[in-house]
Coordinates of C-alpha atoms and ligand atoms in Angstrom, one line a residue:
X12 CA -18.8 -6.9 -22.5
X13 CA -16.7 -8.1 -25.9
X14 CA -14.1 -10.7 -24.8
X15 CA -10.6 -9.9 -24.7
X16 CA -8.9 -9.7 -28.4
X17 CA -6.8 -13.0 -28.7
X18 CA -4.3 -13.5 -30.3
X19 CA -1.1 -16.3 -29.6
X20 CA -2.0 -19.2 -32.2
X21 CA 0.0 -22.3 -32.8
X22 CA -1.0 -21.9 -36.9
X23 CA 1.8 -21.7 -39.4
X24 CA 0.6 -18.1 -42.0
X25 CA -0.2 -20.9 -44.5
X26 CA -2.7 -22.9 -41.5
X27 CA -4.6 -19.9 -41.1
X28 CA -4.7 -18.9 -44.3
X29 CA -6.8 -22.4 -44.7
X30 CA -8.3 -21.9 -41.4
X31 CA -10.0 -18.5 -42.5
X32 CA -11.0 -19.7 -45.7
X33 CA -13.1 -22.6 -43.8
X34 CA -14.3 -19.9 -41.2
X35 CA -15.5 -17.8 -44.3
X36 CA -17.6 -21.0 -45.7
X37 CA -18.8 -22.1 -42.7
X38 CA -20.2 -18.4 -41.5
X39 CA -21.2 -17.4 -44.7
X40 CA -18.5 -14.1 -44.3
X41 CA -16.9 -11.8 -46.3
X42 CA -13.6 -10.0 -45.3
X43 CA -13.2 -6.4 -46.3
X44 CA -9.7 -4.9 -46.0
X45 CA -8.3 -1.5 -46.6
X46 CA -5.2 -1.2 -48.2
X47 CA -3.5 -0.1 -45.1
X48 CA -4.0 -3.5 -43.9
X49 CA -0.6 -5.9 -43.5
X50 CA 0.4 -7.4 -46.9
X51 CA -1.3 -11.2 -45.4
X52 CA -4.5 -9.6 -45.0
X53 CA -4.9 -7.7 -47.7
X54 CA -4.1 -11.3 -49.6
X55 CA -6.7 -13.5 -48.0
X56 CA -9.5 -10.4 -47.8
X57 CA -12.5 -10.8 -50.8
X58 CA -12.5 -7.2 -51.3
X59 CA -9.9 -5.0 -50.5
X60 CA -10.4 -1.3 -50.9
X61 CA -10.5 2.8 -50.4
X62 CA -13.2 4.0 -47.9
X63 CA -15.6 4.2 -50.6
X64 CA -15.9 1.2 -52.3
X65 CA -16.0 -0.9 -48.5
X66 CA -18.7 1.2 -47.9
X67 CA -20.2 0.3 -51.0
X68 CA -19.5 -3.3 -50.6
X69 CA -20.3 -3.5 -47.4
X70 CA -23.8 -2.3 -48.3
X71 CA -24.3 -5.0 -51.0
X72 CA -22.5 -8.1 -49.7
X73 CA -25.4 -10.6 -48.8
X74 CA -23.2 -12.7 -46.6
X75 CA -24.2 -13.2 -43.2
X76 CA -21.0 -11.6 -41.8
X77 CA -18.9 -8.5 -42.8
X78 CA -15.2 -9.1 -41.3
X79 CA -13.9 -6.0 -41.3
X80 CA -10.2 -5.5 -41.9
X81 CA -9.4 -1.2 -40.9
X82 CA -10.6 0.6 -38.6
X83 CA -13.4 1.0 -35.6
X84 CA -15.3 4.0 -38.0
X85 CA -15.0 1.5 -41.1
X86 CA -16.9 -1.2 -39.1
X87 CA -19.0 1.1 -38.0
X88 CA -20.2 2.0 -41.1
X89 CA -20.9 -1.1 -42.1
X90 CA -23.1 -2.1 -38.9
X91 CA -25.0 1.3 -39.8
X92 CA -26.0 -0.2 -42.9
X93 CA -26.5 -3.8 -42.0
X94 CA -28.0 -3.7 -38.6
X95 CA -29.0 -6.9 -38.8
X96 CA -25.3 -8.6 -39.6
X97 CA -22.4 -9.6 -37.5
X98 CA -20.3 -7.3 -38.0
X99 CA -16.6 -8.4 -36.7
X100 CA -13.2 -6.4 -35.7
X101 CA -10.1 -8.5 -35.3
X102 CA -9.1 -5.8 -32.7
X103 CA -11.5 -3.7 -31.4
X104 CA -8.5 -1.2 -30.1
X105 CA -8.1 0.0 -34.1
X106 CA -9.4 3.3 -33.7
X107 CA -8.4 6.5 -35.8
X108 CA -6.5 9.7 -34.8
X109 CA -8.9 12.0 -37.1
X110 CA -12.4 10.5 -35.6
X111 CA -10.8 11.3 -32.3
X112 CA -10.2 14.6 -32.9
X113 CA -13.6 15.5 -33.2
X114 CA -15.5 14.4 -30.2
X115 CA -19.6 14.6 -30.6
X116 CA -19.9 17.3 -27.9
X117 CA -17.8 20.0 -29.0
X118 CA -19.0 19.1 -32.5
X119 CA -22.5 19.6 -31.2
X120 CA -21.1 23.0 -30.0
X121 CA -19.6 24.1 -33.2
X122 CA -22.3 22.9 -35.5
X123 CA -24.6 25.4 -33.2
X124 CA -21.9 28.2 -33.6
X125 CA -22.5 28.1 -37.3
X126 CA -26.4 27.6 -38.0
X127 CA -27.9 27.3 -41.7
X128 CA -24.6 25.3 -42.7
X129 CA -24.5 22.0 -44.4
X130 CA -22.6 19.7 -42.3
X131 CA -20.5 17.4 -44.9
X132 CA -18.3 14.9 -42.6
X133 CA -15.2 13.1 -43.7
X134 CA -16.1 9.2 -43.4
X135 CA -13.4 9.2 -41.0
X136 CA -15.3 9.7 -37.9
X137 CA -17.4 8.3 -35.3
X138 CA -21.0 7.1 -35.9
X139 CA -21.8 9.9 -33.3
X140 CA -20.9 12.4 -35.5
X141 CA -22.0 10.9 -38.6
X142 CA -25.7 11.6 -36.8
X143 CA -25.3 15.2 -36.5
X144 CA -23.8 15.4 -40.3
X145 CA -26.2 16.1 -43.7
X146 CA -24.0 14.2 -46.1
X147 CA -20.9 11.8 -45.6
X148 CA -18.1 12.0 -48.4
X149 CA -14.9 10.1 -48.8
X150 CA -11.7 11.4 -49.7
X151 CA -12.4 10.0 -53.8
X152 CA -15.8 12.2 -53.6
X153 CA -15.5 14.8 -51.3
X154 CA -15.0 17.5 -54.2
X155 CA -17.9 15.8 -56.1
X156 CA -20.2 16.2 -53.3
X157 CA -19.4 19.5 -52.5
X158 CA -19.8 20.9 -55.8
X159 CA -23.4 20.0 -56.0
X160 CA -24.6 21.2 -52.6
X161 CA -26.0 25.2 -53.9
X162 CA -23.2 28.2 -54.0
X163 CA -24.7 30.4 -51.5
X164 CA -25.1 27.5 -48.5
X165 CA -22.0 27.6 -46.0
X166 CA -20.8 24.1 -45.2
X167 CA -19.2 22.9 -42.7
X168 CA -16.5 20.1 -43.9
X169 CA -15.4 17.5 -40.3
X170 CA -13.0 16.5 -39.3
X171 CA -10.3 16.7 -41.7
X172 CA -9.1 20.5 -42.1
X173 CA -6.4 19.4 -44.4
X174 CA -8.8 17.5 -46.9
X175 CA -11.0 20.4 -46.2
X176 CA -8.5 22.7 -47.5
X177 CA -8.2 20.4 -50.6
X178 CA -11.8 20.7 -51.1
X179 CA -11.7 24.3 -51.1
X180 CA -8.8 24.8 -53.8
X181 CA -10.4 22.7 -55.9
X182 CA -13.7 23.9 -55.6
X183 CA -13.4 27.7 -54.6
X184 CA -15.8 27.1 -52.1
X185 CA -15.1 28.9 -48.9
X186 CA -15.8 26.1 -45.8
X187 CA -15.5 25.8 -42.4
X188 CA -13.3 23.6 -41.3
X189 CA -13.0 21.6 -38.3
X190 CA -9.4 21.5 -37.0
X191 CA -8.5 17.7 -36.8
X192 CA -6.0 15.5 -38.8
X193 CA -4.2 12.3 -39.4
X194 CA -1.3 11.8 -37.2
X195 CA 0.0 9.3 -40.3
X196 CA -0.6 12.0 -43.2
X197 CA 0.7 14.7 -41.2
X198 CA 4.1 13.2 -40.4
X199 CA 5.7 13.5 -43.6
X200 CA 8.6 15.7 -44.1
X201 CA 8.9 18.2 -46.5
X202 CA 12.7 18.5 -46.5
X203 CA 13.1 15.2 -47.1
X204 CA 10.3 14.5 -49.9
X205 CA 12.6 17.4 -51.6
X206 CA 15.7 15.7 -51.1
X207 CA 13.8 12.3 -52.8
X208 CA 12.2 13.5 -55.5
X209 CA 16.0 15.1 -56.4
X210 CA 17.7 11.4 -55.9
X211 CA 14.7 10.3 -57.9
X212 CA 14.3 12.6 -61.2
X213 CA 12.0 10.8 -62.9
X214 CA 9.8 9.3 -60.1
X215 CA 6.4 11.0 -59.7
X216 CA 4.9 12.0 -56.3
X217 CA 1.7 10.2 -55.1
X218 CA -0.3 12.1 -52.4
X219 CA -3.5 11.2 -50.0
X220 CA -5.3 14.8 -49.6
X221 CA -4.9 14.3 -45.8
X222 CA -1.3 15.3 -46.2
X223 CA -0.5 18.7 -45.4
X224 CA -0.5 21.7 -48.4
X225 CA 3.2 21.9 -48.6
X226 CA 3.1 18.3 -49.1
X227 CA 0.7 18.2 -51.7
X228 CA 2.3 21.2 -53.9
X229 CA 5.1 18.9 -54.3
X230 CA 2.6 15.9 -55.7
X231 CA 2.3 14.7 -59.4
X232 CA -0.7 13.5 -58.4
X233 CA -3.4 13.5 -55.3
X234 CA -6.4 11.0 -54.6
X235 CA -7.8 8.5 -52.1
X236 CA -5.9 5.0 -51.8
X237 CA -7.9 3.5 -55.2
X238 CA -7.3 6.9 -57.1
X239 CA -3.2 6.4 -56.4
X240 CA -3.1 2.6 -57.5
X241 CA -5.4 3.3 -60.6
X242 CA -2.8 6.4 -61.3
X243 CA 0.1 4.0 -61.0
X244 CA -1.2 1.4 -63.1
X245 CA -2.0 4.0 -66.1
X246 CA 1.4 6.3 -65.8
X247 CA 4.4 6.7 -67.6
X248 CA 6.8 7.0 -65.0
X249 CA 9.2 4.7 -63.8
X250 CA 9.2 5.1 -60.4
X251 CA 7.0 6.9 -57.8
X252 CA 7.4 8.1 -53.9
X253 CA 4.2 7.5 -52.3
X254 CA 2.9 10.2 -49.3
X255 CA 0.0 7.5 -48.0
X256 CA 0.5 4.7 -45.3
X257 CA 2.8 2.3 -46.8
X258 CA 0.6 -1.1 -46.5
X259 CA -0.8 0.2 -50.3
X260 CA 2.6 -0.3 -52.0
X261 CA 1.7 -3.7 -51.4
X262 CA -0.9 -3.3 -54.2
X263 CA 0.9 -1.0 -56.2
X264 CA 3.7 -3.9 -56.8
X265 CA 1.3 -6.5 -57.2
X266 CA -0.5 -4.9 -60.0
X267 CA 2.6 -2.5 -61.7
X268 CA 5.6 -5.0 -62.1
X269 CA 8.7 -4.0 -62.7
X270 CA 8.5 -0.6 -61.2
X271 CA 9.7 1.2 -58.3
X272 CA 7.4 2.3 -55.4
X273 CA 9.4 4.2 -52.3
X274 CA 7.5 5.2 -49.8
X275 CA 7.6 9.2 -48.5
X276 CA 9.7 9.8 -45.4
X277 CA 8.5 10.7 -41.6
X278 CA 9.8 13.5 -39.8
X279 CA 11.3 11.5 -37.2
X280 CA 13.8 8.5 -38.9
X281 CA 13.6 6.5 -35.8
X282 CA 9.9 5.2 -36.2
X283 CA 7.9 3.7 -38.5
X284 CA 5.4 6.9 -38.0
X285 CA 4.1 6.9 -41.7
X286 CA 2.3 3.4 -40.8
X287 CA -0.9 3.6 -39.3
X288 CA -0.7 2.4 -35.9
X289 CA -4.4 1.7 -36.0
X290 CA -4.7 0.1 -39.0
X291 CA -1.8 -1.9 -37.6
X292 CA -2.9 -3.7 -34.8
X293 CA -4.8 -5.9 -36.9
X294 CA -3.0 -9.0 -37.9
X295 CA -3.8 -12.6 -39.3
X296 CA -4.0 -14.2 -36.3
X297 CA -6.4 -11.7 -34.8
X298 CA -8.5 -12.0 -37.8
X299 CA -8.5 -15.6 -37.4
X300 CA -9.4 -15.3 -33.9
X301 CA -12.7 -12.8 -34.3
X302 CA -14.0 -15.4 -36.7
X303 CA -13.4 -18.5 -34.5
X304 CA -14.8 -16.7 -31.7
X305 CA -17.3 -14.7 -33.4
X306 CA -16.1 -11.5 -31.4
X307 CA -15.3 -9.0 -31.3
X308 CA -18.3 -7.5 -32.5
X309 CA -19.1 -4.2 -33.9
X310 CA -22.3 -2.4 -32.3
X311 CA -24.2 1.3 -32.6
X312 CA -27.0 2.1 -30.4
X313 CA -30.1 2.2 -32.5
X314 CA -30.7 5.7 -32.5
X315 CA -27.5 6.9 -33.7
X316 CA -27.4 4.6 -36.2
X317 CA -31.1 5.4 -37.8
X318 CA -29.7 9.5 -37.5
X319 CA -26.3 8.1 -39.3
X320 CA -27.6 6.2 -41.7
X321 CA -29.2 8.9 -43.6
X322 CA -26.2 11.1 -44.8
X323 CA -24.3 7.9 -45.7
X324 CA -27.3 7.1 -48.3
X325 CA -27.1 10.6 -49.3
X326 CA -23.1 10.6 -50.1
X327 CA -24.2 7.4 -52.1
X328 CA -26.7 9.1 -54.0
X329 CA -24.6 12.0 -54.8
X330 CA -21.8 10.1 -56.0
X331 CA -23.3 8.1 -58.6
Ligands
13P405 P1 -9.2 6.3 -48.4 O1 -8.7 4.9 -48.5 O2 -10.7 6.4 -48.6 O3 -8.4 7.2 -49.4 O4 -8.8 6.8 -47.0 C1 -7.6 6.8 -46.4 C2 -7.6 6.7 -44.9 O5 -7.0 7.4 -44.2 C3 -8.4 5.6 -44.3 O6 -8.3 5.7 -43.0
SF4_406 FE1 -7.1 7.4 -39.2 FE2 -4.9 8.4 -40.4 FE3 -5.0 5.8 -39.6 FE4 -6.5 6.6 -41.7 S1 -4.3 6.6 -41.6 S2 -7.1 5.3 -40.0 S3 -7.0 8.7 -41.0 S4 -5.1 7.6 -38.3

């Protein structure tokens, strides 16, 4: 049984920035953080990035423990290709709406409803599913991969039906989609994107494709987390409204001074429903607290993880 996540420390931010930085030394760790991560995290992590390049890092590092800063399905990923490493969570509760909605049984279902498809899954899911899939994308390569798998072979394109129906417009390939979504990408409101963009002329509209299509006809520009900051570092525009979880505007400014990054509205104005509340739960302390405790850990039962491991090396291949 993993011990309870801890998390009340006596250490000042700057302590445990010092604190983590001896923990890192003395385990021989990295710390990979996706941009959703809190601004402190993403500041003290040794790579920060979209779900493609942690997945790529994660497969090179050659430290003896991957700290993993996102989510459960990130981590997993990385313990599917390092079996052998610690592979540690500051809260093992950070799961993901979109790897929920596409539990292994029905999939198992669905996949047998449609035989002679190519099952390409949306990194964001479980390491159950990741078993039953023939290639893994991300959102940066999903219309990549999919444009090399052979016109007349159906594919099946889990869990995301709204990056799924991305993939299609941009590919003209007909797929079938499994139903499931972000609850973060999904929140945004149309109405009030419209009324932005018209208090903001000259700002330009950044989108993640899990956003919903009416959402993304009103983008300038769509990609995965590291396709939006490299577009904001390269553009023109003065100013930009970003339709992604807001912990990447943290980035943006770092990198583009002097410019103005407002993040796209929720439906609802009395939450804070465009934030992940996955991504989150994670905080300093927390990640402090895995390290000193070395837990909690990351695990996948051996057979799923030899059956996952496959399609991830095949996205890799395919997205040279
Ligand atoms: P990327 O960072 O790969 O674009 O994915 C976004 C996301 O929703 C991660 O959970
Ligand atoms: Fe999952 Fe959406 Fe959160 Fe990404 S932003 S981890 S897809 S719930």
């Amino acid at each position: 049984m993993p011990r309870p996540t801890q998390t009340a420390t006596d250490l000042t931010p700057l302590d445990l920035f010092e604190a983590i930085a001896e923990l890192k030394r003395e385990l021989n760790a990295i710390v990979l953080a996706h941009y959703y991560q809190e601004p402190d995290i993403q500041d003290i992590a040794d790579y920060i990035g979209d779900s493609l390049g942690l997945s790529r890092q994660a497969a090179e590092t050659d430290a003896d423990v991957i700290v993993f800063a996102g989510v459960h399905f990130m981590a997993e990923t990385a313990k599917i290709l390092n079996p052998d490493k610690l592979v540690l969570v500051p809260d093992l509760e950070a799961g993901c709406s979109l790897a929920d909605s596409c539990p292994p049984q029905e999939f198992a279902a669905f996949k047998a409803a449609h035989p002679n498809c190519v099952v390409v899954s949306y990194i964001n899911c479980t390491a159950e599913i990741k078993a039953m899939s023939d290639i893994i994308c991300t959102s940066s390569n999903a219309v990549r991969i999919v444009e090399q798998i052979p016109a007349e072979r159906p594919i099946i394109f889990a869990p995301d039906r709204n990056l799924g129906r991305y993939v299609m417009q941009q590919t003209g390939r007909d797929l079938v989609l499994w139903e499931g979504s972000c609850i973060v990408h999904e929140t945004f409101s149309e109405k009030k994107l419209i009324q932005l963009k018209l208090e903001h002329p000259n700002a330009e509209v950044l989108a993640h494709p899990e956003c919903e299509v009416p959402l993304l006809r009103l983008a300038d520009y769509i990609g995965s987390t590291t396709a939006l900051l490299d577009y904001c570092q390269t553009s023109q525009a003065p100013a930009f409204i970003v339709a992604t979880e807001p912990g990447i505007i943290h980035q943006m400014e770092k990198r583009v001074l002097h410019k103005q990054f407002i993040p796209a509205p929720p439906t609802d104005d009395t939450c804070n429903c465009n934030e992940c509340p996955y991504m989150r739960l994670n905080t300093l302390e927390k990640l402090y607290w895995c390290m000193k405790n070395r837990s909690p850990e990351v695990d996948v039962p051996a057979e799923i993880r030899v059956q996952a491991l496959r399609p991830i090396q095949r996205m890799f291949e395919m997205s040279v």
